Amino acid sequence: MKIGLDIMGGDYAPKANVLGAIAAHELLSPGEHIVLIGDTEQIKPLLSENGFNPDHFEYVHTEEVIGMGEHPTKAIVQKPNSSISVGFSLLKEGKLDSFASAGNSGAMLVGAVFSVKTIPGIIRPCLCTHVPKLSGGAGLMLDVGANADCKPDTLLQFGVLGSLYAENVMQINNPKVALMNIGEEDEKGNMLSLATFPLMKDTNLFNFVGNVEGRDLFNDKADVIVCDGFTGNVLLKLAESFYVVTIKKGFQDEFFHRLNYENYGGSPVLGVNAPVIIGHGISSPTAVKNMILQSRNMIATGLVEKIQAAFK
């Protein structure tokens, strides 16, 4: 197993990525290897400073970096030797089993679709995120930013993708799938939710339990919450802000600590032909470590192959 990591991505690169990779290495099993992609001249001194044997990692040297503010499509084309472009080339060639980066999220999405491509039958890939539950454990929400505007059949497919991820990676048996709405009643919502609800109600592709509201995000009414990327991103950023507020107010609580993005690593891109994870631009070493472990879990559970089979 080869887990690819863009060492140049993120606001605190390359140090945060190197430290995260060191921490993740200690938790990997024999046969699970991390491949660091980026400027090796910057990587190896950091390993030496931390007394880490560089032979534990594999390296692919690159000399270009796609900045956070660059145009995703142009940057992928114009910087073929960037860490993101090279990472996706290796993923496409089968030399990596997964690829993760805290760099330019648009470039990561474009790279995923252009290199390993969307799984046949899937309309639009999406981003998902873990959501902590008050009772313990976690659920899943998708889309959280890849598709600001969606159609009913796209949301139906998100339900399938989310159910497969929850069942295989999160080990939730027969996950409950719900549609985010402004009311629980069948007839509530905007045009999109009104058109999506009957599709989900009539499907046998997943265990649909109806509409949920924003106040249900952290309870047990649903294991998987489906929404368009605009709504999902607003909910995600609001939830993350709760953790920041509690820290600023000096309030310590186990549940709010689980809203810290670092605990989950990044957002998997579901619907493409290989495991791809996009991390926060502000990713810390802890976040990078968890992003690598999340990559490992997606590979080990054969999630992509199971999604491919479901959409045949």
XYZ file of N, CA and C in Angstrom, residues 144-256:
339
model
N -20.124 18.930 0.792
C -19.747 20.056 1.640
C -18.913 21.085 0.889
N -19.115 21.168 -0.432
C -18.449 22.249 -1.138
C -18.081 22.037 -2.588
N -18.151 20.824 -3.084
C -17.739 20.592 -4.474
C -18.789 21.056 -5.475
N -20.071 20.983 -5.094
C -21.168 21.302 -6.012
C -22.149 22.255 -5.337
N -21.973 23.552 -5.580
C -22.844 24.540 -4.943
C -24.285 24.400 -5.412
N -24.471 24.039 -6.665
C -25.805 23.827 -7.228
C -25.940 22.373 -7.646
N -27.050 21.760 -7.285
C -27.254 20.344 -7.582
C -28.651 20.116 -8.165
N -28.818 18.949 -8.779
C -30.114 18.496 -9.268
C -30.560 17.299 -8.432
N -31.855 16.969 -8.471
C -32.365 15.882 -7.632
C -31.641 14.555 -7.819
N -31.341 14.168 -9.061
C -30.683 12.881 -9.271
C -29.247 12.885 -8.751
N -28.639 14.079 -8.701
C -27.297 14.190 -8.131
C -27.345 13.947 -6.626
N -28.326 14.529 -5.948
C -28.464 14.323 -4.506
C -28.784 12.861 -4.197
N -29.563 12.229 -5.052
C -29.860 10.802 -4.877
C -28.557 9.997 -4.895
N -27.691 10.321 -5.834
C -26.405 9.620 -5.901
C -25.530 9.918 -4.686
N -25.598 11.140 -4.163
C -24.851 11.457 -2.945
C -25.295 10.537 -1.809
N -26.589 10.233 -1.776
C -27.103 9.312 -0.764
C -26.466 7.940 -0.878
N -26.281 7.470 -2.098
C -25.632 6.176 -2.332
C -24.171 6.231 -1.889
N -23.474 7.271 -2.321
C -22.049 7.421 -1.978
C -21.856 7.518 -0.468
N -22.687 8.323 0.171
C -22.570 8.491 1.618
C -22.868 7.215 2.372
N -23.870 6.471 1.920
C -24.233 5.213 2.562
C -23.094 4.194 2.447
N -22.468 4.127 1.281
C -21.357 3.194 1.074
C -20.150 3.572 1.939
N -19.860 4.863 2.030
C -18.734 5.309 2.858
C -19.015 5.002 4.328
N -20.229 5.335 4.787
C -20.574 5.116 6.198
C -20.507 3.641 6.560
N -20.978 2.791 5.657
C -21.014 1.360 5.939
C -19.622 0.737 5.914
N -18.815 1.113 4.945
C -17.525 0.450 4.750
C -16.378 1.082 5.532
N -16.282 2.404 5.523
C -15.166 3.067 6.197
C -15.478 3.343 7.663
N -16.722 3.769 7.948
C -17.100 4.115 9.319
C -17.704 2.932 10.070
N -17.908 1.825 9.362
C -18.427 0.593 9.969
C -19.794 0.778 10.625
N -20.691 1.530 9.960
C -22.063 1.727 10.438
C -22.971 0.764 9.684
N -23.635 -0.109 10.394
C -24.507 -1.103 9.764
C -25.809 -0.472 9.285
N -26.156 -0.689 8.016
C -27.387 -0.168 7.425
C -27.599 1.308 7.772
N -26.677 2.176 7.384
C -26.738 3.587 7.788
C -28.034 4.279 7.369
N -28.529 5.120 8.263
C -29.742 5.893 8.007
C -29.373 7.139 7.202
N -30.023 7.314 6.060
C -29.739 8.441 5.168
C -30.900 9.414 5.196
N -30.605 10.704 5.373
C -31.651 11.723 5.435
C -31.315 12.889 4.509
N -32.329 13.652 4.168
C -32.189 14.841 3.325
C -32.286 16.084 4.200
N -31.287 16.954 4.141
C -31.323 18.200 4.901
C -32.392 19.116 4.324
N -33.241 19.647 5.208
C -34.373 20.450 4.754
C -34.728 21.480 5.814
N -35.755 22.276 5.551
C -36.201 23.296 6.509
C -37.380 22.805 7.344
N -37.700 21.538 7.218
C -38.759 20.921 8.004
C -38.754 19.425 7.795
N -39.341 18.692 8.727
C -39.354 17.234 8.629
C -40.441 16.717 7.701
N -41.501 17.520 7.477
C -42.637 17.058 6.683
C -42.235 16.813 5.228
N -42.899 15.839 4.614
C -42.573 15.451 3.242
C -42.668 16.616 2.260
N -43.623 17.517 2.487
C -43.901 18.578 1.521
C -43.105 19.855 1.771
N -42.165 19.848 2.713
C -41.379 21.044 3.027
C -40.203 21.197 2.067
N -39.726 22.449 1.943
C -38.475 22.675 1.241
C -38.568 23.535 0.008
N -37.415 23.751 -0.617
C -37.355 24.493 -1.877
C -37.595 23.531 -3.041
N -37.451 24.016 -4.251
C -37.745 23.176 -5.415
C -36.831 21.950 -5.477
N -35.567 22.134 -5.090
C -34.629 21.016 -5.140
C -35.011 19.916 -4.151
N -35.267 20.287 -2.913
C -35.588 19.272 -1.907
C -36.946 18.631 -2.172
N -37.904 19.419 -2.678
C -39.215 18.855 -3.001
C -39.122 17.823 -4.124
N -38.222 18.053 -5.058
C -38.052 17.108 -6.167
C -37.200 15.911 -5.764
N -36.290 16.118 -4.808
C -35.395 15.036 -4.382
C -36.087 14.059 -3.440
N -36.950 14.568 -2.577
C -37.564 13.726 -1.547
C -38.242 12.477 -2.118
N -39.118 12.590 -3.121
C -39.766 11.372 -3.627
C -38.782 10.384 -4.261
N -37.693 10.886 -4.858
C -36.689 9.982 -5.416
C -36.052 9.137 -4.317
N -35.741 9.796 -3.209
C -35.122 9.082 -2.096
C -36.118 8.166 -1.397
N -37.342 8.618 -1.286
C -38.375 7.818 -0.610
C -38.638 6.516 -1.360
N -38.561 6.560 -2.684
C -38.890 5.393 -3.505
C -37.695 4.482 -3.791
N -36.485 4.912 -3.415
C -35.307 4.124 -3.772
C -35.090 2.950 -2.822
N -34.455 1.915 -3.339
C -34.017 0.802 -2.491
C -32.489 0.734 -2.442
N -31.857 1.842 -2.858
C -30.399 1.907 -2.899
C -29.792 2.199 -1.526
N -30.581 2.756 -0.620
C -30.099 3.040 0.730
C -31.293 3.161 1.676
N -30.994 3.233 2.951
C -32.011 3.280 4.006
C -32.430 4.720 4.278
N -33.415 5.221 3.503
C -33.849 6.611 3.626
C -34.812 6.766 4.798
N -34.544 7.768 5.658
C -35.383 7.989 6.843
C -36.114 9.325 6.805
N -36.075 10.036 5.672
C -36.836 11.271 5.532
C -36.005 12.533 5.669
N -36.704 13.641 5.890
C -36.056 14.939 6.052
C -35.522 15.122 7.468
N -34.449 15.876 7.588
C -33.969 16.348 8.886
C -33.721 17.849 8.774
N -33.656 18.504 9.938
C -33.388 19.942 9.975
C -31.986 20.198 10.517
N -31.556 21.459 10.449
C -30.229 21.812 10.924
C -29.990 21.420 12.370
N -31.041 21.435 13.195
C -30.890 21.080 14.601
C -30.637 19.588 14.809
N -30.800 18.802 13.739
C -30.594 17.356 13.833
C -29.183 16.936 13.439
N -28.327 17.894 13.150
C -26.995 17.576 12.638
C -26.202 16.695 13.588
N -26.375 16.929 14.894
C -25.555 16.226 15.877
C -26.297 15.133 16.641
N -27.572 14.892 16.300
C -28.289 13.817 16.993
C -28.283 12.545 16.152
N -29.060 11.561 16.552
C -28.994 10.245 15.924
C -30.109 9.969 14.925
N -30.789 10.998 14.453
C -31.851 10.762 13.479
C -31.320 10.208 12.163
N -30.095 10.576 11.844
C -29.500 10.093 10.590
C -28.009 9.852 10.776
N -27.502 8.870 10.041
C -26.059 8.625 9.998
C -25.417 9.370 8.839
N -26.186 9.569 7.768
C -25.704 10.260 6.570
C -26.696 11.365 6.230
N -26.204 12.581 6.136
C -27.061 13.729 5.790
C -26.651 14.250 4.420
N -27.624 14.320 3.523
C -27.378 14.735 2.136
C -27.859 16.156 1.918
N -27.057 16.967 1.241
C -27.441 18.333 0.899
C -26.585 18.798 -0.276
N -26.939 19.938 -0.860
C -26.093 20.504 -1.907
C -24.840 21.083 -1.271
N -23.815 21.317 -2.087
C -22.538 21.758 -1.570
C -22.550 23.123 -0.921
N -23.454 23.998 -1.352
C -23.559 25.332 -0.749
C -24.033 25.202 0.703
N -25.137 24.480 0.883
C -25.693 24.275 2.228
C -24.707 23.533 3.111
N -24.108 22.474 2.572
C -23.188 21.661 3.353
C -21.961 22.419 3.809
N -21.437 23.293 2.954
C -20.254 24.057 3.320
C -20.573 25.070 4.415
N -21.749 25.697 4.333
C -22.158 26.639 5.380
C -22.293 25.907 6.718
N -22.945 24.740 6.700
C -23.115 23.963 7.930
C -21.767 23.524 8.499
N -20.869 23.084 7.621
C -19.554 22.622 8.064
C -18.768 23.747 8.716
N -18.714 24.913 8.066
C -17.942 26.031 8.612
C -18.556 26.540 9.919
N -19.885 26.512 10.012
C -20.546 26.919 11.255
C -20.196 25.954 12.382
N -20.262 24.656 12.089
C -19.940 23.650 13.104
C -18.499 23.792 13.567
N -17.578 24.011 12.629
C -16.170 24.169 12.999
C -15.956 25.405 13.864
N -16.768 26.436 13.630
C -16.598 27.668 14.403
C -16.974 27.473 15.867
N -17.851 26.492 16.154
C -18.229 26.235 17.550
C -16.988 25.870 18.372
N -16.122 25.060 17.776
C -14.902 24.658 18.485
C -14.020 25.872 18.753
N -13.858 26.729 17.753
C -13.017 27.916 17.902
C -13.580 28.835 18.984
N -14.894 28.992 18.999
C -15.533 29.862 19.995
C -15.308 29.323 21.405
N -15.468 28.004 21.582
C -15.277 27.430 22.921
C -13.848 27.626 23.412
N -12.880 27.515 22.509
C -11.479 27.717 22.898
C -11.258 29.169 23.310
N -11.809 30.096 22.517
C -11.631 31.522 22.822
C -12.320 31.909 24.128
N -13.403 31.221 24.461
C -14.132 31.526 25.698
C -13.606 30.725 26.889
N -12.603 29.883 26.645
C -12.021 29.098 27.720
C -12.914 27.980 28.206
N -13.766 27.485 27.319
C -14.731 26.445 27.699
C -14.260 25.092 27.171
N -14.004 24.163 28.083
C -13.527 22.839 27.704
C -14.676 21.831 27.741
N -14.895 21.154 26.627
C -15.962 20.155 26.561
C -15.595 19.108 25.515
N -15.775 17.840 25.846
C -15.359 16.748 24.962
C -16.093 16.794 23.631
N -17.390 17.098 23.646
C -18.138 17.118 22.389
C -17.632 18.223 21.471
N -17.469 19.418 21.994
C -17.004 20.518 21.156
C -15.587 20.279 20.656
